[in-house]
Coordinates of C-alpha atoms and ligand atoms in Angstrom, one line a residue:
X4 CA -5.0 73.3 28.3
X5 CA -2.3 73.2 25.5
X6 CA 0.7 71.2 26.6
X7 CA 3.9 70.6 24.7
X8 CA 5.8 67.5 25.8
X9 CA 9.3 68.2 24.6
X10 CA 11.2 64.9 24.6
X11 CA 9.1 61.9 23.4
X12 CA 11.0 59.2 25.1
X13 CA 9.3 56.6 27.4
X14 CA 8.4 59.0 30.1
X15 CA 7.3 61.9 27.9
X16 CA 5.1 59.5 26.0
X17 CA 3.5 58.1 29.1
X18 CA 2.8 61.6 30.4
X19 CA 1.7 62.8 27.0
X20 CA -0.7 59.9 26.4
X21 CA -2.3 60.2 29.9
X22 CA -2.7 64.0 29.6
X23 CA -4.3 63.6 26.1
X24 CA -6.6 60.9 27.4
X25 CA -7.7 63.3 30.2
X26 CA -8.7 65.9 27.6
X27 CA -5.6 68.1 27.3
X28 CA -4.4 69.2 23.9
X29 CA -1.0 67.6 23.7
X30 CA 1.8 68.1 21.2
X31 CA 4.8 65.8 21.4
X32 CA 8.3 66.6 20.1
X33 CA 10.4 63.5 19.3
X34 CA 12.7 61.8 16.9
X35 CA 11.8 61.2 13.2
X36 CA 10.9 57.5 13.5
X37 CA 8.7 58.3 16.5
X38 CA 6.9 61.1 14.7
X39 CA 6.3 58.9 11.7
X40 CA 4.9 56.1 13.8
X41 CA 2.5 58.5 15.6
X42 CA 1.4 60.0 12.3
X43 CA 0.7 56.5 11.1
X44 CA -1.2 55.0 14.1
X45 CA -1.3 57.5 16.9
X46 CA 0.6 56.9 20.1
X47 CA 0.0 53.4 21.2
X48 CA -0.2 52.6 24.9
X49 CA 0.6 49.0 25.5
X50 CA -1.2 46.9 28.2
X51 CA -3.1 43.7 27.8
X52 CA -4.8 45.4 24.9
X53 CA -3.2 48.2 22.9
X54 CA -4.9 51.5 23.0
X55 CA -4.3 54.3 20.5
X56 CA -4.2 57.9 21.7
X57 CA -4.6 60.7 19.1
X58 CA -2.2 63.6 19.5
X59 CA 0.2 65.6 17.4
X60 CA 3.9 64.8 17.1
X61 CA 6.6 66.9 15.5
X62 CA 10.4 66.6 15.0
X63 CA 10.8 70.3 15.6
X64 CA 8.2 72.7 16.9
X65 CA 6.6 74.6 14.0
X66 CA 7.6 78.3 14.6
X67 CA 4.8 80.2 16.3
X68 CA 3.3 77.1 18.1
X69 CA 2.0 78.3 21.4
X70 CA 1.2 76.4 24.6
X71 CA 0.1 77.0 28.1
X72 CA 3.0 75.1 29.4
X73 CA 5.8 72.8 28.4
X74 CA 6.8 69.5 30.0
X75 CA 10.5 69.1 29.4
X76 CA 11.3 65.3 29.3
X77 CA 14.5 65.2 27.2
X78 CA 17.6 63.6 28.8
X79 CA 19.6 65.8 31.2
X80 CA 22.4 66.3 28.6
X81 CA 20.0 67.7 26.0
X82 CA 18.4 70.3 28.3
X83 CA 20.4 73.2 27.1
X84 CA 19.7 72.5 23.4
X85 CA 16.1 72.0 24.2
X86 CA 16.0 75.4 25.9
X87 CA 17.3 77.1 22.8
X88 CA 14.8 75.2 20.6
X89 CA 11.9 76.2 22.8
X90 CA 12.8 79.8 23.2
X91 CA 13.3 80.1 19.4
X92 CA 10.1 78.4 18.4
X93 CA 7.6 79.7 21.0
X94 CA 6.1 83.1 20.2
X95 CA 6.3 84.2 23.9
X96 CA 7.8 82.9 27.1
X97 CA 5.9 80.0 28.5
X98 CA 6.3 78.0 31.8
X99 CA 8.7 75.1 31.3
X100 CA 8.7 72.2 33.8
X101 CA 12.0 70.4 33.9
X102 CA 11.5 66.8 35.1
X103 CA 15.0 65.4 34.5
X104 CA 17.1 63.1 36.6
X105 CA 20.2 64.6 38.2
X106 CA 21.7 67.8 39.4
X107 CA 22.4 71.1 37.7
X108 CA 19.4 71.0 35.4
X109 CA 18.0 74.5 35.9
X110 CA 21.2 76.5 35.1
X111 CA 21.5 74.5 31.8
X112 CA 17.8 75.2 30.9
X113 CA 18.0 78.9 31.8
X114 CA 21.2 79.3 29.8
X115 CA 19.5 77.6 26.8
X116 CA 16.3 79.6 27.0
X117 CA 18.4 82.8 27.3
X118 CA 20.5 81.9 24.3
X119 CA 17.2 81.4 22.5
X120 CA 16.1 84.9 23.3
X121 CA 14.2 84.8 26.7
X122 CA 16.0 87.5 28.6
X123 CA 14.0 86.7 31.8
X124 CA 14.3 82.9 31.4
X125 CA 14.6 82.2 35.2
X126 CA 11.0 83.5 35.6
X127 CA 9.7 80.6 33.4
X128 CA 11.5 77.6 34.7
X129 CA 10.0 75.2 37.3
X130 CA 11.8 72.1 38.5
X131 CA 10.0 68.9 39.2
X132 CA 10.9 65.3 39.8
X133 CA 9.1 62.0 39.3
X134 CA 9.4 58.3 39.7
X135 CA 6.9 57.4 37.0
X136 CA 8.3 54.4 35.1
X137 CA 7.7 53.6 31.4
X138 CA 9.3 51.7 28.5
X139 CA 9.3 52.8 24.9
X140 CA 8.7 49.4 23.3
X141 CA 9.1 50.8 19.8
X142 CA 8.8 54.3 18.3
X143 CA 5.3 55.5 19.1
X144 CA 4.6 52.5 21.4
X145 CA 4.8 53.1 25.2
X146 CA 4.3 50.7 28.0
X147 CA 3.6 51.9 31.6
X148 CA 5.8 49.7 33.9
X149 CA 4.6 50.5 37.4
X150 CA 3.5 53.4 39.5
X151 CA 5.3 56.5 40.7
X152 CA 4.8 60.0 42.0
X153 CA 5.3 63.5 40.5
X154 CA 6.6 66.3 42.8
X155 CA 6.4 69.8 41.4
X156 CA 8.2 72.9 42.7
X157 CA 6.8 76.4 42.5
X158 CA 8.3 79.4 40.8
X159 CA 7.1 82.5 42.7
X160 CA 6.9 84.4 39.4
X161 CA 4.4 81.9 37.9
X162 CA 2.8 80.0 40.9
X163 CA -0.5 79.3 39.0
X164 CA 1.4 77.3 36.4
X165 CA 2.3 74.7 39.0
X166 CA -1.4 74.5 40.2
X167 CA -2.5 74.0 36.6
X168 CA -0.1 71.2 35.9
X169 CA -0.8 69.5 39.3
X170 CA -4.5 69.5 38.5
X171 CA -4.0 68.2 35.0
X172 CA -1.6 65.4 36.1
X173 CA -4.0 64.4 39.0
X174 CA -6.9 64.3 36.5
X175 CA -4.8 62.1 34.3
X176 CA -4.4 59.6 37.1
X177 CA -0.9 60.4 38.5
X178 CA -0.1 60.8 42.2
X179 CA 1.2 64.4 42.3
X180 CA 2.1 66.8 45.0
X181 CA 3.5 70.4 45.1
X182 CA 6.3 71.4 47.4
X183 CA 8.0 74.6 48.4
X184 CA 11.3 72.8 48.9
X185 CA 11.9 71.3 45.5
X186 CA 15.7 71.4 46.1
X187 CA 15.3 68.7 48.8
X188 CA 13.1 66.6 46.5
X189 CA 15.7 66.8 43.7
X190 CA 18.2 65.5 46.2
X191 CA 15.9 62.7 47.3
X192 CA 15.5 61.7 43.7
X193 CA 19.2 61.9 43.1
X194 CA 19.8 59.5 46.0
X195 CA 17.3 57.1 44.4
X196 CA 18.9 57.3 40.9
X197 CA 22.4 57.2 42.3
X198 CA 21.6 53.8 44.0
X199 CA 19.3 52.2 41.4
X200 CA 20.5 53.3 38.0
X201 CA 24.2 52.3 37.9
X202 CA 23.6 48.9 39.5
X203 CA 20.7 48.0 37.2
X204 CA 22.5 49.5 34.2
X205 CA 25.7 47.6 34.9
X206 CA 24.1 44.2 35.7
X207 CA 21.2 44.3 33.3
X208 CA 18.6 43.7 36.0
X209 CA 15.1 45.2 36.4
X210 CA 14.6 47.5 39.3
X211 CA 12.8 44.9 41.5
X212 CA 15.9 42.7 41.7
X213 CA 17.8 45.4 43.6
X214 CA 16.4 44.0 46.8
X215 CA 18.5 40.9 46.3
X216 CA 22.2 40.5 47.0
X217 CA 24.8 41.3 45.8
X218 CA 22.9 44.2 44.1
X219 CA 21.3 45.4 47.4
X220 CA 24.8 45.8 48.9
X221 CA 26.1 47.7 45.9
X222 CA 23.1 50.0 45.9
X223 CA 23.6 50.7 49.6
X224 CA 27.2 51.5 49.2
X225 CA 26.4 54.0 46.4
X226 CA 23.6 55.4 48.6
X227 CA 25.9 55.9 51.6
X228 CA 28.3 58.0 49.5
X229 CA 25.5 60.0 48.0
X230 CA 24.1 60.7 51.5
X231 CA 27.4 62.1 52.6
X232 CA 27.5 64.4 49.6
X233 CA 23.9 65.5 50.2
X234 CA 24.7 66.3 53.9
X235 CA 27.8 68.2 52.9
X236 CA 25.6 70.3 50.6
X237 CA 23.1 71.0 53.4
X238 CA 20.6 68.3 52.7
X239 CA 20.4 65.8 55.5
X240 CA 18.4 62.6 55.2
X241 CA 18.1 59.8 57.7
X242 CA 19.8 56.7 56.2
X243 CA 16.7 54.7 57.0
X244 CA 14.5 57.2 55.2
X245 CA 16.8 57.2 52.2
X246 CA 16.9 53.4 52.0
X247 CA 13.1 53.3 52.2
X248 CA 13.0 55.8 49.3
X249 CA 15.4 53.7 47.2
X250 CA 13.9 50.3 47.8
X251 CA 10.4 51.6 47.9
X252 CA 10.9 52.9 44.3
X253 CA 12.6 49.6 43.3
X254 CA 9.6 47.7 44.5
X255 CA 7.0 50.0 43.0
X256 CA 8.8 49.8 39.6
X257 CA 9.9 46.2 40.0
X258 CA 9.4 45.1 36.4
X259 CA 10.8 48.4 35.0
X260 CA 14.2 48.6 33.5
X261 CA 15.9 51.8 34.7
X262 CA 16.5 54.6 32.2
X263 CA 20.3 53.8 32.5
X264 CA 19.8 50.2 31.7
X265 CA 17.6 51.1 28.7
X266 CA 20.3 53.6 27.5
X267 CA 23.1 51.1 27.9
X268 CA 21.3 48.4 26.1
X269 CA 20.3 50.7 23.2
X270 CA 23.8 52.0 22.8
X271 CA 22.8 55.5 23.9
X272 CA 24.6 58.0 26.1
X273 CA 23.4 57.5 29.7
X274 CA 22.7 60.2 32.4
X275 CA 25.6 59.0 34.5
X276 CA 27.2 62.5 34.3
X277 CA 24.2 64.4 35.8
X278 CA 23.7 61.7 38.5
X279 CA 26.9 59.9 39.7
X280 CA 29.3 62.4 37.9
X281 CA 27.7 65.4 39.6
X282 CA 27.9 63.6 43.0
X283 CA 31.5 62.7 42.5
X284 CA 32.5 66.3 41.6
X285 CA 30.8 67.6 44.8
X286 CA 32.1 64.7 46.9
X287 CA 35.7 65.5 45.8
X288 CA 35.2 69.2 46.5
X289 CA 34.1 68.2 50.1
X290 CA 37.0 65.8 50.4
X291 CA 34.7 62.8 50.8
X292 CA 35.7 59.2 49.9
X293 CA 33.7 58.3 46.7
X294 CA 35.1 54.9 45.8
X295 CA 31.8 53.1 45.1
X296 CA 30.6 56.0 42.9
X297 CA 33.9 56.2 41.0
X298 CA 33.7 52.4 40.3
X299 CA 30.1 52.7 39.2
X300 CA 31.0 55.5 36.8
X301 CA 33.8 53.5 35.3
X302 CA 31.5 50.4 34.9
X303 CA 28.8 52.4 33.2
X304 CA 31.3 54.1 30.9
X305 CA 32.6 50.7 30.0
X306 CA 29.1 49.5 29.2
X307 CA 28.5 52.5 27.0
X308 CA 31.7 51.9 25.1
X309 CA 31.1 48.2 24.7
X310 CA 27.7 48.8 23.2
X311 CA 29.0 51.4 20.9
X312 CA 31.9 49.1 19.8
X313 CA 29.4 46.3 19.1
X314 CA 27.2 48.4 16.8
Ligands
LIG21 O1 14.1 57.5 37.5 C1 14.1 56.3 37.3 C2 15.0 56.0 36.1 O2 14.9 54.8 35.7 O3 15.7 56.8 35.7 C3 13.5 55.3 38.2 C4 12.4 56.0 39.0 C5 14.6 54.8 39.1 C6 12.7 54.3 37.5 O4 13.5 53.3 36.9

């Protein structure tokens, strides 16, 4: 199967390497330094001994490149632009799996794909979520940093695409399941990100330390607000189930630095808007108290600004 991994960050690289290792024909799309590194030495997977994986990487998709499916792993704020780029480059509409953190991803992707010329864009978009952790040690060098799960939704217009990706990911060694209620899984993942990412990003701690105070308490306060918003939107989770999800992921990815911490430390924009910002907007609409979330957003914005000023 020909797979385009659009967004060669840590997660895209981990998926791309594993799929290529399992025999899929993988093309990665990433930044110039990354593409140059992969051209020079392949994609390196770091463990006790480094392993090189042969695959193609491009800065932009050469027009006319076709694929059986696309794994979209760009940051949430780049989804629309990625949609335009994909619809412009691919010769015909192709299933696109959106694996981002946060809320409001599909409308952005559909809008981008439509602007790029796919009139029936909604027929080609499939949402998924995952908790697979990874770290980009250097351009073209990725380190798996724990275990996680992939959950794929189904688009009734292209149900077989989900089965194909599920089989490919399973053969590549990932725990993967398919659901007919991806909206609930997206909320479950948002709860996890809302609790883990701002606390780890603010305090510079790996995910595993979230089980310790005072971070545990901060994560629980964020989770409590996110749970209220989810319920107001029609997605009820038992608090114990949600806590289990948050601290279960924190333990399974203990040595991992959350994507928000990586972004803050590298002076990049974080996904705070699509995670905490989206929750805050909904919470306000429902008249819910959102003090912990508001504080977390301010702290992350401050971190982003500090890093940018120090550059
Ligand atoms: O999604 C993640 C992220 O860092 O954005 C988790 C699963 C929390 C792993 O760190």
